[in-house]
C-alpha atoms as a printed R data frame, in Angstrom:
    type eleno elety resid chain resno      x      y       z
1   ATOM     1    CA   THR     A     1  0.021 -0.006  -0.015
2   ATOM     2    CA   PHE     A     2  1.020  3.633  -0.599
3   ATOM     3    CA   SER     A     3  2.593  5.123   2.494
4   ATOM     4    CA   THR     A     4  2.686  8.893   2.835
5   ATOM     5    CA   GLY     A     5  5.184  8.562   5.658
6   ATOM     6    CA   SER     A     6  7.561  6.460   3.562
7   ATOM     7    CA   MET     A     7  7.351  8.949   0.702
8   ATOM     8    CA   ILE     A     8  8.178 11.883   2.994
9   ATOM     9    CA   MET     A     9 11.149  9.957   4.412
10  ATOM    10    CA   LYS     A    10 12.369  9.212   0.869
11  ATOM    11    CA   VAL     A    11 12.121 12.885  -0.137
12  ATOM    12    CA   LEU     A    12 14.005 13.918   2.998
13  ATOM    13    CA   ALA     A    13 16.674 11.301   2.331
14  ATOM    14    CA   ASN     A    14 17.054 12.589  -1.213
15  ATOM    15    CA   LEU     A    15 17.462 16.157   0.058
16  ATOM    16    CA   ILE     A    16 20.105 15.103   2.561
17  ATOM    17    CA   THR     A    17 21.966 13.187  -0.129
18  ATOM    18    CA   LYS     A    18 21.900 16.228  -2.418
19  ATOM    19    CA   ALA     A    19 23.162 18.437   0.418
20  ATOM    20    CA   VAL     A    20 26.158 16.129   0.926
21  ATOM    21    CA   THR     A    21 27.036 15.343  -2.673
22  ATOM    22    CA   ALA     A    22 26.180 18.709  -4.375
23  ATOM    23    CA   PRO     A    23 25.712 21.263  -1.589
24  ATOM    24    CA   PHE     A    24 26.501 24.318  -3.703
25  ATOM    25    CA   LYS     A    25 23.936 23.343  -6.328
26  ATOM    26    CA   LEU     A    26 21.410 23.051  -3.534
27  ATOM    27    CA   LEU     A    27 22.420 26.501  -2.229
28  ATOM    28    CA   ALA     A    28 22.292 28.076  -5.688
29  ATOM    29    CA   GLY     A    29 18.807 26.624  -6.087
30  ATOM    30    CA   LEU     A    30 17.698 28.731  -3.130
31  ATOM    31    CA   LEU     A    31 18.465 31.952  -5.049
32  ATOM    32    CA   PRO     A    32 15.989 33.255  -7.603
33  ATOM    33    CA   GLY     A    33 17.400 32.811 -11.109
34  ATOM    34    CA   LYS     A    34 20.848 31.783  -9.857
35  ATOM    35    CA   GLN     A    35 20.697 27.989 -10.308
36  ATOM    36    CA   ASP     A    36 23.630 27.966 -12.781
37  ATOM    37    CA   ILE     A    37 26.036 30.074 -10.690
38  ATOM    38    CA   ASP     A    38 29.137 28.345  -9.307
39  ATOM    39    CA   LEU     A    39 29.040 29.423  -5.684
40  ATOM    40    CA   ASP     A    40 31.929 27.140  -4.707
41  ATOM    41    CA   MET     A    41 34.614 28.817  -6.900
42  ATOM    42    CA   LEU     A    42 36.297 32.134  -6.316
43  ATOM    43    CA   ASP     A    43 38.991 33.740  -8.505
44  ATOM    44    CA   PHE     A    44 41.758 35.979  -7.207
45  ATOM    45    CA   PRO     A    45 44.241 37.958  -9.277
46  ATOM    46    CA   PRO     A    46 47.731 36.433  -8.794
47  ATOM    47    CA   GLY     A    47 49.660 37.909  -5.910
48  ATOM    48    CA   ARG     A    48 46.563 39.719  -4.539
49  ATOM    49    CA   ALA     A    49 43.949 39.128  -1.877
50  ATOM    50    CA   ASP     A    50 41.327 41.672  -2.943
51  ATOM    51    CA   LEU     A    51 37.996 40.366  -4.177
52  ATOM    52    CA   LEU     A    52 36.923 41.661  -7.555
53  ATOM    53    CA   PRO     A    53 33.227 42.792  -7.938
54  ATOM    54    CA   PRO     A    54 31.957 39.488  -9.448
55  ATOM    55    CA   GLU     A    55 33.429 37.487  -6.557
56  ATOM    56    CA   GLN     A    56 31.985 39.938  -4.025
57  ATOM    57    CA   GLU     A    57 28.533 39.483  -5.557
58  ATOM    58    CA   LYS     A    58 28.952 35.704  -5.461
59  ATOM    59    CA   LEU     A    59 29.822 35.762  -1.758
60  ATOM    60    CA   ASP     A    60 26.853 38.082  -0.988
61  ATOM    61    CA   GLN     A    61 24.595 35.499  -2.667
62  ATOM    62    CA   LEU     A    62 26.217 32.710  -0.755
63  ATOM    63    CA   THR     A    63 25.548 34.553   2.508
64  ATOM    64    CA   GLN     A    64 21.847 34.723   1.720
65  ATOM    65    CA   ALA     A    65 21.733 31.034   0.751
66  ATOM    66    CA   LEU     A    66 23.537 29.926   3.915
67  ATOM    67    CA   LYS     A    67 21.043 31.838   6.035
68  ATOM    68    CA   GLN     A    68 18.380 29.517   4.654
69  ATOM    69    CA   ARG     A    69 20.361 26.414   5.536
70  ATOM    70    CA   PRO     A    70 21.702 26.942   9.051
71  ATOM    71    CA   GLN     A    71 22.641 23.237   9.306
72  ATOM    72    CA   LEU     A    72 25.375 23.689   6.668
73  ATOM    73    CA   VAL     A    73 28.966 24.702   7.576
74  ATOM    74    CA   LEU     A    74 31.198 26.462   5.069
75  ATOM    75    CA   THR     A    75 34.883 25.784   5.144
76  ATOM    76    CA   ILE     A    76 36.903 28.811   3.939
77  ATOM    77    CA   PRO     A    77 40.234 27.658   2.558
78  ATOM    78    CA   GLY     A    78 43.284 29.870   2.423
79  ATOM    79    CA   GLU     A    79 45.054 28.968  -0.791
80  ATOM    80    CA   TYR     A    80 47.810 30.123  -3.096
81  ATOM    81    CA   ASN     A    81 49.200 28.835  -6.410
82  ATOM    82    CA   ARG     A    82 52.934 28.596  -6.237
83  ATOM    83    CA   ASP     A    83 53.633 29.436  -9.888
84  ATOM    84    CA   LEU     A    84 51.188 32.236 -10.487
85  ATOM    85    CA   ASP     A    85 51.465 33.887  -7.098
86  ATOM    86    CA   THR     A    86 55.234 33.639  -6.949
87  ATOM    87    CA   ALA     A    87 55.606 35.313 -10.359
88  ATOM    88    CA   ALA     A    88 53.206 38.079  -9.323
89  ATOM    89    CA   LEU     A    89 54.927 38.699  -6.039
90  ATOM    90    CA   GLN     A    90 58.302 38.811  -7.832
91  ATOM    91    CA   SER     A    91 56.945 41.381 -10.284
92  ATOM    92    CA   LYS     A    92 55.529 43.453  -7.445
93  ATOM    93    CA   ALA     A    93 58.867 43.366  -5.592
94  ATOM    94    CA   LEU     A    94 60.761 44.571  -8.645
95  ATOM    95    CA   ASP     A    95 58.209 47.306  -9.336
96  ATOM    96    CA   THR     A    96 58.690 48.613  -5.764
97  ATOM    97    CA   GLN     A    97 62.422 48.784  -6.212
98  ATOM    98    CA   LEU     A    98 62.207 50.267  -9.631
99  ATOM    99    CA   ALA     A    99 59.845 53.001  -8.397
100 ATOM   100    CA   LYS     A   100 62.544 54.064  -5.946
101 ATOM   101    CA   GLY     A   101 65.071 54.200  -8.752
102 ATOM   102    CA   LEU     A   102 62.708 56.328 -10.823
103 ATOM   103    CA   SER     A   103 61.687 58.637  -8.009
104 ATOM   104    CA   GLU     A   104 63.010 61.658  -9.950
105 ATOM   105    CA   ALA     A   105 61.071 60.827 -13.089
106 ATOM   106    CA   THR     A   106 58.087 62.995 -13.970
107 ATOM   107    CA   SER     A   107 55.071 62.614 -16.195
108 ATOM   108    CA   THR     A   108 56.488 65.243 -18.495
109 ATOM   109    CA   ASP     A   109 59.646 63.292 -19.272
110 ATOM   110    CA   GLU     A   110 60.054 62.393 -22.912
111 ATOM   111    CA   GLU     A   111 59.755 58.705 -23.794
112 ATOM   112    CA   ASP     A   112 63.428 58.359 -24.551
113 ATOM   113    CA   VAL     A   113 64.354 60.069 -21.272
114 ATOM   114    CA   LEU     A   114 62.077 57.730 -19.306
115 ATOM   115    CA   MET     A   115 63.528 54.721 -21.157
116 ATOM   116    CA   GLU     A   116 67.054 55.809 -20.240
117 ATOM   117    CA   ARG     A   117 66.074 56.310 -16.598
118 ATOM   118    CA   THR     A   118 64.448 52.910 -16.490
119 ATOM   119    CA   ARG     A   119 67.460 51.243 -18.112
120 ATOM   120    CA   ASN     A   120 69.849 52.906 -15.680
121 ATOM   121    CA   ALA     A   121 67.734 51.902 -12.673
122 ATOM   122    CA   LEU     A   122 67.502 48.282 -13.863
123 ATOM   123    CA   GLU     A   123 71.223 48.105 -14.558
124 ATOM   124    CA   LYS     A   124 71.947 49.406 -11.075
125 ATOM   125    CA   LEU     A   125 69.756 46.681  -9.605
126 ATOM   126    CA   ALA     A   126 71.345 44.085 -11.855
127 ATOM   127    CA   ARG     A   127 74.803 44.904 -10.642
128 ATOM   128    CA   GLU     A   128 73.590 44.355  -7.076
129 ATOM   129    CA   GLN     A   129 71.388 41.306  -7.628
130 ATOM   130    CA   LEU     A   130 72.680 39.500 -10.722
131 ATOM   131    CA   PRO     A   131 76.425 38.907 -10.113
132 ATOM   132    CA   ASN     A   132 76.595 36.199 -12.793
133 ATOM   133    CA   VAL     A   133 75.134 38.402 -15.568
134 ATOM   134    CA   SER     A   134 77.487 40.483 -17.667
135 ATOM   135    CA   LEU     A   135 75.700 43.598 -18.803
136 ATOM   136    CA   ASP     A   136 78.162 44.007 -21.686
137 ATOM   137    CA   GLU     A   137 77.443 40.490 -22.910
138 ATOM   138    CA   LEU     A   138 73.703 41.058 -22.480
139 ATOM   139    CA   GLU     A   139 73.858 44.288 -24.488
140 ATOM   140    CA   ALA     A   140 75.702 42.436 -27.273
141 ATOM   141    CA   GLN     A   141 72.742 40.137 -27.630
142 ATOM   142    CA   PHE     A   142 70.426 43.037 -28.462
143 ATOM   143    CA   GLN     A   143 72.397 44.867 -31.095
144 ATOM   144    CA   ILE     A   144 70.506 45.670 -34.257
145 ATOM   145    CA   PRO     A   145 71.592 47.419 -37.490
146 ATOM   146    CA   ALA     A   146 71.490 51.181 -37.196
147 ATOM   147    CA   PRO     A   147 69.354 52.988 -39.805
148 ATOM   148    CA   ASP     A   148 71.371 54.252 -42.752
149 ATOM   149    CA   SER     A   149 74.637 52.960 -41.252
150 ATOM   150    CA   GLU     A   150 76.849 49.938 -41.293
151 ATOM   151    CA   ARG     A   151 77.173 50.091 -37.540
152 ATOM   152    CA   THR     A   152 74.817 48.547 -34.951
153 ATOM   153    CA   THR     A   153 72.812 50.131 -32.134
154 ATOM   154    CA   LEU     A   154 71.250 48.779 -28.991
155 ATOM   155    CA   ASP     A   155 67.591 47.762 -29.121
156 ATOM   156    CA   GLU     A   156 66.732 49.602 -25.925
157 ATOM   157    CA   ALA     A   157 63.202 48.239 -25.516
158 ATOM   158    CA   ALA     A   158 64.173 44.571 -25.961
159 ATOM   159    CA   TYR     A   159 67.266 44.911 -23.745
160 ATOM   160    CA   THR     A   160 65.359 46.674 -20.986
161 ATOM   161    CA   LYS     A   161 62.582 44.043 -21.137
162 ATOM   162    CA   GLU     A   162 65.075 41.182 -20.849
163 ATOM   163    CA   LEU     A   163 66.839 42.874 -17.982
164 ATOM   164    CA   GLY     A   164 63.519 43.253 -16.166
165 ATOM   165    CA   ARG     A   165 62.662 39.599 -16.816
166 ATOM   166    CA   LEU     A   166 65.985 38.433 -15.317
167 ATOM   167    CA   LEU     A   167 65.566 40.653 -12.295
168 ATOM   168    CA   GLU     A   168 62.001 39.500 -11.682
169 ATOM   169    CA   ALA     A   169 63.104 35.870 -11.688
170 ATOM   170    CA   ALA     A   170 65.769 36.713  -9.140
171 ATOM   171    CA   GLN     A   171 63.425 38.179  -6.609
172 ATOM   172    CA   PRO     A   172 63.105 35.870  -3.573
173 ATOM   173    CA   VAL     A   173 59.604 34.802  -2.504
174 ATOM   174    CA   SER     A   174 59.397 32.680   0.634
175 ATOM   175    CA   ASP     A   175 56.816 30.077   1.655
176 ATOM   176    CA   GLU     A   176 55.972 32.427   4.537
177 ATOM   177    CA   GLN     A   177 54.982 35.128   2.042
178 ATOM   178    CA   LEU     A   178 52.822 32.733   0.077
179 ATOM   179    CA   LEU     A   179 51.094 31.448   3.286
180 ATOM   180    CA   ALA     A   180 50.540 35.072   4.382
181 ATOM   181    CA   LEU     A   181 48.839 35.752   1.026
182 ATOM   182    CA   ALA     A   182 46.671 32.668   1.487
183 ATOM   183    CA   VAL     A   183 45.542 33.845   4.935
184 ATOM   184    CA   GLU     A   184 44.814 37.297   3.560
185 ATOM   185    CA   ARG     A   185 42.517 35.702   0.970
186 ATOM   186    CA   GLN     A   186 40.827 33.645   3.696
187 ATOM   187    CA   ASP     A   187 40.245 36.775   5.751
188 ATOM   188    CA   ALA     A   188 38.914 38.659   2.732
189 ATOM   189    CA   ILE     A   189 36.377 35.908   2.033
190 ATOM   190    CA   ARG     A   190 35.171 35.713   5.600
191 ATOM   191    CA   THR     A   191 34.926 39.505   5.889
192 ATOM   192    CA   ARG     A   192 32.780 39.715   2.778
193 ATOM   193    CA   LEU     A   193 30.530 36.872   3.839
194 ATOM   194    CA   THR     A   194 29.729 38.520   7.156
195 ATOM   195    CA   THR     A   195 29.620 42.141   5.875
196 ATOM   196    CA   THR     A   196 25.954 42.178   4.977
197 ATOM   197    CA   ASP     A   197 24.809 39.721   7.656
198 ATOM   198    CA   ASN     A   198 26.891 38.503  10.554
199 ATOM   199    CA   SER     A   199 24.308 35.917  11.547
200 ATOM   200    CA   ILE     A   200 26.105 33.204   9.514
201 ATOM   201    CA   ALA     A   201 29.389 33.673  11.386
202 ATOM   202    CA   GLY     A   202 28.741 30.426  13.286
203 ATOM   203    CA   GLN     A   203 28.473 28.524  10.006
204 ATOM   204    CA   LEU     A   204 31.979 29.498   8.891
205 ATOM   205    CA   LYS     A   205 35.097 27.433   9.515
206 ATOM   206    CA   ALA     A   206 38.696 28.198   8.585
207 ATOM   207    CA   GLY     A   207 40.573 25.613   6.551
208 ATOM   208    CA   ALA     A   208 44.313 25.060   6.853
209 ATOM   209    CA   PRO     A   209 46.262 27.438   4.498
210 ATOM   210    CA   GLY     A   210 48.051 25.655   1.685
211 ATOM   211    CA   SER     A   211 49.059 25.515  -1.991
212 ATOM   212    CA   LYS     A   212 45.943 24.017  -3.595
213 ATOM   213    CA   GLY     A   213 44.934 27.138  -5.484
214 ATOM   214    CA   GLU     A   214 44.197 26.221  -9.074
215 ATOM   215    CA   ALA     A   215 45.521 28.079 -12.117
216 ATOM   216    CA   GLU     A   216 42.454 29.200 -14.055
217 ATOM   217    CA   LYS     A   217 43.493 31.301 -17.061
218 ATOM   218    CA   ASP     A   218 45.216 34.304 -15.472
219 ATOM   219    CA   ASN     A   219 43.627 33.853 -12.009
220 ATOM   220    CA   VAL     A   220 44.102 31.716  -8.918
221 ATOM   221    CA   ARG     A   221 40.945 29.708  -8.262
222 ATOM   222    CA   ILE     A   222 39.947 28.736  -4.753
223 ATOM   223    CA   ARG     A   223 37.255 26.153  -4.037
224 ATOM   224    CA   LEU     A   224 35.010 26.456  -1.003
225 ATOM   225    CA   GLU     A   225 33.655 23.426   0.826
226 ATOM   226    CA   VAL     A   226 30.380 22.755   2.566
227 ATOM   227    CA   GLU     A   227 29.520 20.053   5.051
228 ATOM   228    CA   THR     A   228 26.466 19.228   7.108
229 ATOM   229    CA   GLY     A   229 26.744 19.752  10.807
230 ATOM   230    CA   SER     A   230 25.642 21.833  13.731
231 ATOM   231    CA   SER     A   231 26.382 25.502  13.148
232 ATOM   232    CA   SER     A   232 26.704 25.968  16.877
233 ATOM   233    CA   SER     A   233 29.623 23.556  16.962
234 ATOM   234    CA   ALA     A   234 31.351 25.027  13.917
235 ATOM   235    CA   GLU     A   235 34.870 26.343  14.561
236 ATOM   236    CA   THR     A   236 34.402 29.858  13.217
237 ATOM   237    CA   ALA     A   237 37.079 31.455  11.050
238 ATOM   238    CA   GLU     A   238 38.786 34.211  12.885
């Protein structure tokens, strides 16, 4: 015979199964017109912990969905991608040093003057940081025929670009710096989630920082995790 009670239990079992196996699809389904949104994935620019507007909107929607499912606990990972984030931090470190070397440059400088200032600043850094690189030999690699002459001249743009590339690769980036970036991202996510409504704070848990950030085009992708459990017993992310 048909049992209403059995049917209800089956429906509840199916809902629990969906919450465990595809929790973010379930959460997205709670948002009007947002069923196709990937709430579990966040993209960060390499070397940075700031949330771009699309990711901010995604987290705002996740906050609203979590409010409707207080039995779910969200784990916020702190992640970095060694290749992408290291390269970005190296570039940032060189830019900081180069800015000091160009402190006397102005917006009215002619292009050739700015190129010369940049070259001189990079060469100064190279003498300090690249002891195994001969600037004379490097210059020789970027000689091109001079216009209307049998002599050669230096391809300033190509030489300067290569000098910058070598210096970037020489900038040290420690595991501590990468872990600090991961924690900054974790803090940024938690702050955004609780900005509009702090009532879900008890549903947030901090994951262990690590290097699981995925390379997605030019971004570092971080995946959130959801588990069922008592929100009151969740270890909140500080």
